[in-house]
Coordinates of C-alpha atoms in Angstrom, one line a residue:
X21 CA 73.3 74.9 53.7
X22 CA 72.0 77.4 51.9
X23 CA 73.0 81.0 52.4
X24 CA 72.0 83.2 55.1
X25 CA 68.3 84.4 54.5
X26 CA 68.2 88.1 53.7
X27 CA 66.7 89.5 56.6
X28 CA 69.3 87.9 58.3
X29 CA 71.7 89.6 56.5
X30 CA 70.4 93.1 56.5
X31 CA 69.5 92.8 60.3
X32 CA 73.7 92.0 60.6
X33 CA 74.4 94.7 57.9
X34 CA 72.3 97.0 60.1
X35 CA 73.6 96.1 63.2
X36 CA 77.6 96.7 61.9
X37 CA 76.4 100.7 60.5
X38 CA 74.9 101.2 64.3
X39 CA 78.2 100.1 65.9
X40 CA 80.3 102.0 63.0
X41 CA 78.5 105.2 63.8
X42 CA 78.4 104.9 67.5
X43 CA 82.4 104.1 67.7
X44 CA 83.0 107.2 64.9
X45 CA 80.9 109.3 67.5
X46 CA 82.8 108.3 71.1
X47 CA 86.3 108.7 68.8
X48 CA 84.6 112.6 67.5
X49 CA 84.3 113.3 71.0
X50 CA 87.6 111.9 72.2
X51 CA 90.2 112.7 69.7
X52 CA 90.4 117.0 69.3
X53 CA 93.5 117.3 68.9
X54 CA 96.0 114.9 67.5
X55 CA 95.3 113.1 64.4
X56 CA 93.4 109.4 64.1
X57 CA 92.3 107.7 60.9
X58 CA 90.7 104.7 62.0
X59 CA 89.8 102.3 58.8
X60 CA 86.7 99.8 60.1
X61 CA 86.1 96.8 58.7
X62 CA 83.6 97.3 56.2
X63 CA 86.7 99.6 54.5
X64 CA 85.2 102.4 55.4
X65 CA 87.7 105.6 56.7
X66 CA 87.1 108.4 59.1
X67 CA 89.5 110.8 60.7
X68 CA 89.4 112.5 63.9
X69 CA 91.3 115.6 65.5
X70 CA 94.1 118.4 64.4
X71 CA 97.2 117.7 63.9
X72 CA 98.8 119.3 66.8
X73 CA 102.8 119.8 68.2
X74 CA 103.3 117.0 70.5
X75 CA 99.8 115.3 70.0
X76 CA 100.6 111.9 68.4
X77 CA 99.4 110.5 64.5
X78 CA 98.2 107.5 64.4
X79 CA 96.5 105.5 61.9
X80 CA 94.4 102.1 62.9
X81 CA 92.4 99.3 61.4
X82 CA 90.0 97.1 62.6
X83 CA 90.0 93.8 61.5
X84 CA 87.1 91.9 62.7
X85 CA 83.2 93.1 62.7
X86 CA 82.6 92.7 65.9
X87 CA 85.7 94.9 66.9
X88 CA 83.4 98.1 67.0
X89 CA 80.7 96.5 69.3
X90 CA 83.1 95.0 71.8
X91 CA 84.6 98.8 71.9
X92 CA 81.1 100.3 72.6
X93 CA 80.4 97.4 75.4
X94 CA 83.3 98.1 77.6
X95 CA 86.1 100.7 75.9
X96 CA 88.9 99.6 77.8
X97 CA 88.5 95.8 77.9
X98 CA 87.2 95.9 74.4
X99 CA 90.0 97.7 73.3
X100 CA 92.6 96.0 75.1
X101 CA 91.4 92.4 74.1
X102 CA 91.0 93.3 70.1
X103 CA 94.5 94.0 70.3
X104 CA 96.5 91.2 71.8
X105 CA 94.2 89.1 69.6
X106 CA 95.1 91.0 66.8
X107 CA 91.8 92.6 66.0
X108 CA 92.9 96.4 65.6
X109 CA 96.2 96.5 63.7
X110 CA 98.1 99.8 64.3
X111 CA 99.5 100.9 60.7
X112 CA 101.2 104.4 62.1
X113 CA 102.2 105.1 65.4
X114 CA 102.4 102.2 68.1
X115 CA 99.9 101.4 70.7
X116 CA 101.5 103.4 73.5
X117 CA 101.1 106.4 70.5
X118 CA 97.4 105.0 70.5
X119 CA 96.7 105.4 74.1
X120 CA 98.8 108.5 74.8
X121 CA 96.3 110.5 72.2
X122 CA 93.4 109.3 73.6
X123 CA 94.3 110.3 77.3
X124 CA 96.3 113.6 76.6
X125 CA 92.5 114.8 74.7
X126 CA 90.6 113.5 78.3
X127 CA 93.4 114.6 81.3
X128 CA 91.4 113.9 84.6
X129 CA 92.3 117.5 85.5
X130 CA 90.0 118.4 82.6
X131 CA 87.3 116.3 84.3
X132 CA 86.9 115.0 81.0
X133 CA 85.8 110.8 81.1
X134 CA 86.0 107.8 78.8
X135 CA 83.0 106.2 77.5
X136 CA 81.8 104.2 80.5
X137 CA 80.9 100.3 80.0
X138 CA 77.7 99.5 79.0
X139 CA 75.5 98.4 81.8
X140 CA 75.3 95.0 82.3
X141 CA 78.8 95.2 82.2
X142 CA 79.4 97.7 84.8
X143 CA 77.3 95.3 87.0
X144 CA 79.3 92.0 86.0
X145 CA 82.3 93.8 86.8
X146 CA 81.0 94.9 90.3
X147 CA 80.0 92.0 91.1
X148 CA 82.9 90.4 89.9
X149 CA 85.4 92.8 91.9
X150 CA 83.6 92.7 95.0
X151 CA 84.2 88.7 94.5
X152 CA 87.9 89.4 94.1
X153 CA 88.6 91.8 96.7
X154 CA 87.9 89.7 99.2
X155 CA 91.3 88.5 99.2
X156 CA 91.8 85.8 101.0
X157 CA 95.1 84.0 102.2
X158 CA 94.3 81.9 99.6
X159 CA 93.1 83.9 96.7
X160 CA 95.8 85.9 97.7
X161 CA 98.8 84.0 96.4
X162 CA 96.9 82.7 93.4
X163 CA 96.4 86.3 92.7
X164 CA 100.1 87.6 93.3
X165 CA 100.9 84.2 91.3
X166 CA 99.1 85.5 88.1
X167 CA 101.4 88.3 87.7
X168 CA 104.8 87.7 89.2
X169 CA 105.1 83.6 88.6
X170 CA 105.0 84.1 85.1
X171 CA 108.9 83.7 84.6
X172 CA 111.6 85.5 86.3
X173 CA 113.1 86.1 82.7
X174 CA 110.9 88.3 81.7
X175 CA 111.1 90.8 84.5
X176 CA 114.9 90.2 83.7
X177 CA 114.5 91.8 80.4
X178 CA 112.1 94.9 81.3
X179 CA 113.4 95.9 85.0
X180 CA 116.6 97.6 86.4
X181 CA 119.3 95.2 86.3
X182 CA 121.2 97.0 89.5
X183 CA 117.8 96.1 91.7
X184 CA 114.9 94.5 90.1
X185 CA 112.4 97.3 91.1
X186 CA 109.1 96.6 90.2
X187 CA 107.5 99.6 91.0
X188 CA 108.1 103.5 91.0
X189 CA 111.1 105.1 90.9
X190 CA 112.2 108.8 92.2
X191 CA 114.2 110.8 89.7
X192 CA 115.6 113.2 92.0
X193 CA 117.8 114.3 89.2
X194 CA 116.3 115.0 85.2
X195 CA 119.1 113.0 84.0
X196 CA 119.1 109.6 86.0
X197 CA 119.2 106.3 84.3
X198 CA 116.0 103.7 85.2
X199 CA 119.1 102.2 87.9
X200 CA 120.1 105.4 89.6
X201 CA 116.5 106.5 90.0
X202 CA 115.5 103.0 91.5
X203 CA 118.3 103.4 93.8
X204 CA 117.2 106.7 94.7
X205 CA 113.8 105.3 95.5
X206 CA 115.3 102.9 97.6
X207 CA 117.3 105.8 99.1
X208 CA 114.2 108.2 99.6
X209 CA 112.4 105.5 101.6
X210 CA 115.0 104.1 103.9
X211 CA 116.0 107.9 104.9
X212 CA 112.0 108.2 106.3
X213 CA 112.4 104.3 108.0
X214 CA 115.3 106.7 110.0
X215 CA 116.9 103.9 110.4
X216 CA 118.8 102.9 113.9
X217 CA 121.8 100.0 114.3
X218 CA 120.9 96.5 115.2
X219 CA 116.8 97.6 113.8
X220 CA 115.0 94.7 112.7
X221 CA 113.3 95.4 109.7
X222 CA 109.8 93.5 107.5
X223 CA 109.7 94.1 104.0
X224 CA 106.4 93.1 103.2
X225 CA 105.8 91.7 99.4
X226 CA 109.5 92.0 99.2
X227 CA 109.8 91.4 95.7
X228 CA 113.1 90.3 94.1
X229 CA 114.7 91.5 97.6
X230 CA 116.1 95.0 95.9
X231 CA 114.9 96.8 99.5
X232 CA 116.1 94.0 101.6
X233 CA 119.5 93.8 100.0
X234 CA 119.8 97.5 100.0
X235 CA 118.7 98.3 103.4
X236 CA 121.1 95.7 104.7
X237 CA 124.5 97.0 102.7
X238 CA 123.7 100.4 103.4
X239 CA 122.2 100.4 107.2
X240 CA 123.3 98.0 110.0
X241 CA 119.8 96.3 109.9
X242 CA 118.4 93.1 109.5
X243 CA 115.5 92.2 107.5
X244 CA 112.7 89.8 106.9
X245 CA 110.9 90.0 103.6
X246 CA 107.8 88.3 102.9
X247 CA 106.1 87.3 99.5
X248 CA 103.5 84.9 98.0
X249 CA 105.6 84.5 95.1
X250 CA 107.8 81.3 94.8
X251 CA 109.6 82.4 91.9
X252 CA 110.3 85.9 93.8
X253 CA 111.5 83.9 96.8
X254 CA 113.6 81.7 94.6
X255 CA 115.8 84.6 92.9
X256 CA 115.1 87.1 95.8
X257 CA 117.5 84.7 98.3
X258 CA 120.0 84.2 94.9
X259 CA 120.4 87.7 94.4
X260 CA 121.2 88.1 98.3
X261 CA 123.9 85.2 98.4
X262 CA 125.2 87.2 95.8
X263 CA 125.4 90.4 97.4
X264 CA 126.8 88.9 100.6
X265 CA 123.9 90.1 102.7
X266 CA 122.4 86.4 103.1
X267 CA 123.3 86.4 106.8
X268 CA 121.7 89.9 107.3
X269 CA 118.5 88.9 105.4
X270 CA 115.9 86.4 105.5
X271 CA 113.3 85.6 103.0
X272 CA 110.1 83.2 103.5
X273 CA 106.9 82.5 101.4
X274 CA 104.1 83.2 103.9
X275 CA 101.3 85.8 104.0
X276 CA 101.2 89.1 106.1
X277 CA 98.2 88.0 108.5
X278 CA 99.6 84.9 109.1
X279 CA 103.1 86.0 110.0
X280 CA 101.2 88.3 112.4
X281 CA 99.7 85.5 113.9
X282 CA 102.5 84.6 115.0
X283 CA 103.1 87.4 117.0
X284 CA 106.1 88.4 115.8
X285 CA 107.5 92.4 115.9
X286 CA 109.6 94.5 114.0
X287 CA 111.4 97.8 114.7
X288 CA 110.5 98.9 110.9
X289 CA 108.0 97.5 108.6
X290 CA 108.2 98.9 104.4
X291 CA 106.0 97.7 101.7
X292 CA 106.6 99.1 98.6
X293 CA 104.0 97.9 95.6
X294 CA 102.3 95.6 97.6
X295 CA 99.3 97.4 98.9
X296 CA 97.5 97.9 95.5
X297 CA 97.2 94.0 96.3
X298 CA 95.8 94.0 99.5
X299 CA 91.8 94.5 98.2
X300 CA 89.6 97.3 99.9
X301 CA 87.7 94.8 102.2
X302 CA 90.8 94.0 103.8
X303 CA 92.8 97.6 104.0
X304 CA 91.7 97.4 108.0
X305 CA 92.9 93.8 108.3
X306 CA 96.5 95.2 107.0
X307 CA 96.6 97.8 109.2
X308 CA 95.9 96.0 112.1
X309 CA 98.1 93.4 111.1
X310 CA 101.4 96.3 110.9
X311 CA 100.3 97.7 113.7
X312 CA 100.0 94.7 116.0
X313 CA 104.0 93.9 114.3
X314 CA 104.8 97.7 114.7
X315 CA 107.3 97.7 117.5
X316 CA 105.7 100.8 120.4
X317 CA 108.6 103.2 118.6
X318 CA 108.5 102.0 115.6
X319 CA 107.4 104.0 111.8
X320 CA 106.4 102.0 109.0
X321 CA 106.7 103.5 104.7
X322 CA 104.0 102.3 102.4
X323 CA 104.8 102.9 98.8
X324 CA 101.6 102.5 96.6
X325 CA 100.0 103.3 94.1
X326 CA 97.0 105.2 94.6
X327 CA 94.0 107.5 92.7
X328 CA 94.4 111.4 92.9
X329 CA 90.5 112.1 93.3
X330 CA 87.6 109.9 95.2
X331 CA 87.7 106.0 95.7
X332 CA 86.9 104.1 92.1
X333 CA 86.7 100.5 91.3
X334 CA 89.3 98.5 89.2
X335 CA 88.9 98.6 85.4
X336 CA 88.0 94.8 83.9
X337 CA 90.7 94.5 81.3
X338 CA 93.3 95.0 84.7
X339 CA 91.2 93.1 86.9
X340 CA 91.0 90.4 84.6
X341 CA 94.3 89.8 82.7
X342 CA 96.6 92.0 84.9
X343 CA 96.3 92.3 88.6
X344 CA 93.3 89.6 89.4
X345 CA 91.9 90.9 93.0
X346 CA 94.0 94.4 93.1
X347 CA 92.7 97.5 93.8
X348 CA 94.0 101.2 93.7
X349 CA 93.4 103.1 96.5
X350 CA 92.2 106.7 97.3
X351 CA 94.3 108.7 99.5
X352 CA 91.4 109.0 101.8
X353 CA 90.3 105.5 102.4
X354 CA 94.1 104.7 102.9
X355 CA 94.3 107.1 105.9
X356 CA 90.9 106.2 107.0
X357 CA 91.6 102.3 107.3
X358 CA 94.7 103.0 109.3
X359 CA 93.0 105.7 111.7
X360 CA 91.3 102.2 113.0
X361 CA 94.2 100.9 114.5
X362 CA 95.2 104.1 115.9
X363 CA 98.3 104.2 113.3
X364 CA 99.5 108.2 112.7
X365 CA 100.1 109.3 109.4
X366 CA 103.1 111.4 110.2
X367 CA 104.0 111.7 106.3
X368 CA 102.6 111.9 103.0
X369 CA 104.4 112.6 100.1
X370 CA 102.8 112.3 96.1
X371 CA 104.7 111.3 93.4
X372 CA 103.1 112.6 90.6
X373 CA 104.8 112.0 87.1
X374 CA 107.7 109.5 88.9
X375 CA 106.1 106.1 87.7
X376 CA 105.1 107.8 84.3
X377 CA 108.7 108.2 83.4
X378 CA 109.2 104.7 85.0
X379 CA 106.8 102.7 83.3
X380 CA 108.1 104.2 79.7
X381 CA 111.2 102.9 80.6
X382 CA 110.2 99.5 80.9
X383 CA 107.6 99.9 77.8
X384 CA 111.5 100.8 75.9
X385 CA 112.8 97.8 77.2
X386 CA 109.9 95.5 76.2
X387 CA 110.0 96.8 72.9
X388 CA 113.9 96.1 72.6
X389 CA 113.2 92.7 73.7
X390 CA 110.1 92.0 71.6
X391 CA 111.9 88.6 70.3
X392 CA 112.8 87.6 73.5
X393 CA 109.5 88.2 75.2
X394 CA 108.0 86.4 72.1
X395 CA 110.0 83.5 72.7
X396 CA 110.0 83.5 76.4
X397 CA 105.8 83.9 76.0
X398 CA 103.9 84.3 72.8
X399 CA 103.3 86.9 70.2
X400 CA 99.8 87.4 71.7
X401 CA 101.6 87.8 75.5
X402 CA 103.8 90.3 73.7
X403 CA 100.9 92.4 72.4
X404 CA 98.8 92.1 75.8
X405 CA 101.8 93.6 77.9
X406 CA 102.6 96.5 76.1
X407 CA 98.9 97.3 76.1
X408 CA 98.8 97.0 79.5
X409 CA 102.3 98.9 80.0
X410 CA 101.1 102.0 77.6
X411 CA 97.9 102.0 79.6
X412 CA 99.9 102.3 82.8
X413 CA 102.2 104.5 81.8
X414 CA 99.6 107.0 80.5
X415 CA 97.0 106.9 83.4
X416 CA 100.0 109.0 85.5
X417 CA 101.1 111.3 82.6
X418 CA 97.5 111.6 82.1
X419 CA 94.4 110.2 84.2
X420 CA 94.0 109.8 87.4
X421 CA 96.8 107.6 89.0
X422 CA 99.7 108.7 91.1
X423 CA 101.9 107.2 93.9
X424 CA 101.9 107.9 97.9
X425 CA 104.5 107.2 100.4
X426 CA 102.6 107.4 103.3
X427 CA 104.8 107.0 106.7
X428 CA 102.7 105.6 110.2
X429 CA 104.0 105.7 113.6
X430 CA 102.4 103.9 116.6
X431 CA 104.1 107.3 118.9
X432 CA 104.0 110.8 118.1
X433 CA 107.3 110.9 119.7
X434 CA 108.8 107.9 117.7
X435 CA 110.4 110.2 114.7
X436 CA 112.3 113.1 114.8
X437 CA 110.2 116.8 115.3
X438 CA 111.0 118.1 111.3
X439 CA 111.6 116.5 108.3
X440 CA 115.2 117.5 107.9
X441 CA 116.2 114.2 109.2
X442 CA 114.9 112.7 105.6
X443 CA 117.0 114.7 104.0
X444 CA 120.1 113.9 105.4
X445 CA 119.7 110.6 105.2
X446 CA 119.1 110.6 101.6
X447 CA 122.3 112.3 101.0
X448 CA 124.5 110.1 103.3
X449 CA 122.6 107.0 101.5
X450 CA 123.1 108.3 98.2
X451 CA 126.5 109.2 98.3
X452 CA 128.1 106.1 100.4

């Protein structure tokens, strides 16, 4: 076979040149403070920004001629996939520095935006999101397994040893370990539930059992934890036995919709880090099921990642690689869905930067355990995972993400008239 025709080579080189110029133009707009050095596949070098205190200094190299094009088609997906495939090499700094540099220069409060995906990608993304967001019971279990059944050993390396909480911690004081901040979160939520002796509690999306075990240990209640992850279920049961609360905690592999169809009823309902997986088309169904399962004088607490602005959509990288079928809700659409079933939003708290601190702790543990993670999974997974954590941490530091804790009641007289019971209950739980 002969060499590529000169006209074809010229076309390819022209295309590469256009992609290179467009990426340079994009980065010049995105990076103003701090510095980024970029070595293109063709060996040309571009520098962006100006060194500034507190801003990272990063150098990267594109090892593939198609990287620039992929970034232009969809900045988040293209960058993430190129990084996890080793096509973006970071030669100064790390992936957290790179993502932080971009985010710090484009803070949500400043109304700056990253470049949008191309029109065809946006159309395909919206169609795919709509299909996945339907989140029927069968697809929900598959989606959960995609993220949570990848191995308990991985999460043991990343999460706090005390409670294995894969959700936003609560840094009530500056100097707190991750385990202490997670326990503070559990106490904060338990206090908002205003638990009474003998109460029955439903924990929707119970994870590895941390919340259920904490409630059983610190309040005279029984807890029914439900999950769609088989690996979480097995470890939750094991941890409850080890904690000596297996007689007061029951874990089950069941969808909340199926549980509601049984006619189950509880004095309290708690859901931490699960609502993000419900999918917007199922919001009303979720709240209707919860309202039907909640006692007339009961209380419910939903702890969820949320958008600080108006409703949006899941980015392609997260939807494809991390949380298929997931959707981060805006406060407006969450409360609107609950209103349709006459649940009263009795207390709303916005946690602004707690999750950023939490995820940076997870990231540091992953960095420290790189060899173990690569042995458990592989090198590509490690890059995927650290890119995900870097994006998540910086989204809470500089992007539009936060956490909401929303308390719901069915009867306006179900809880005390002032919030003092929350502070008092929290202090009591933390001192015990």
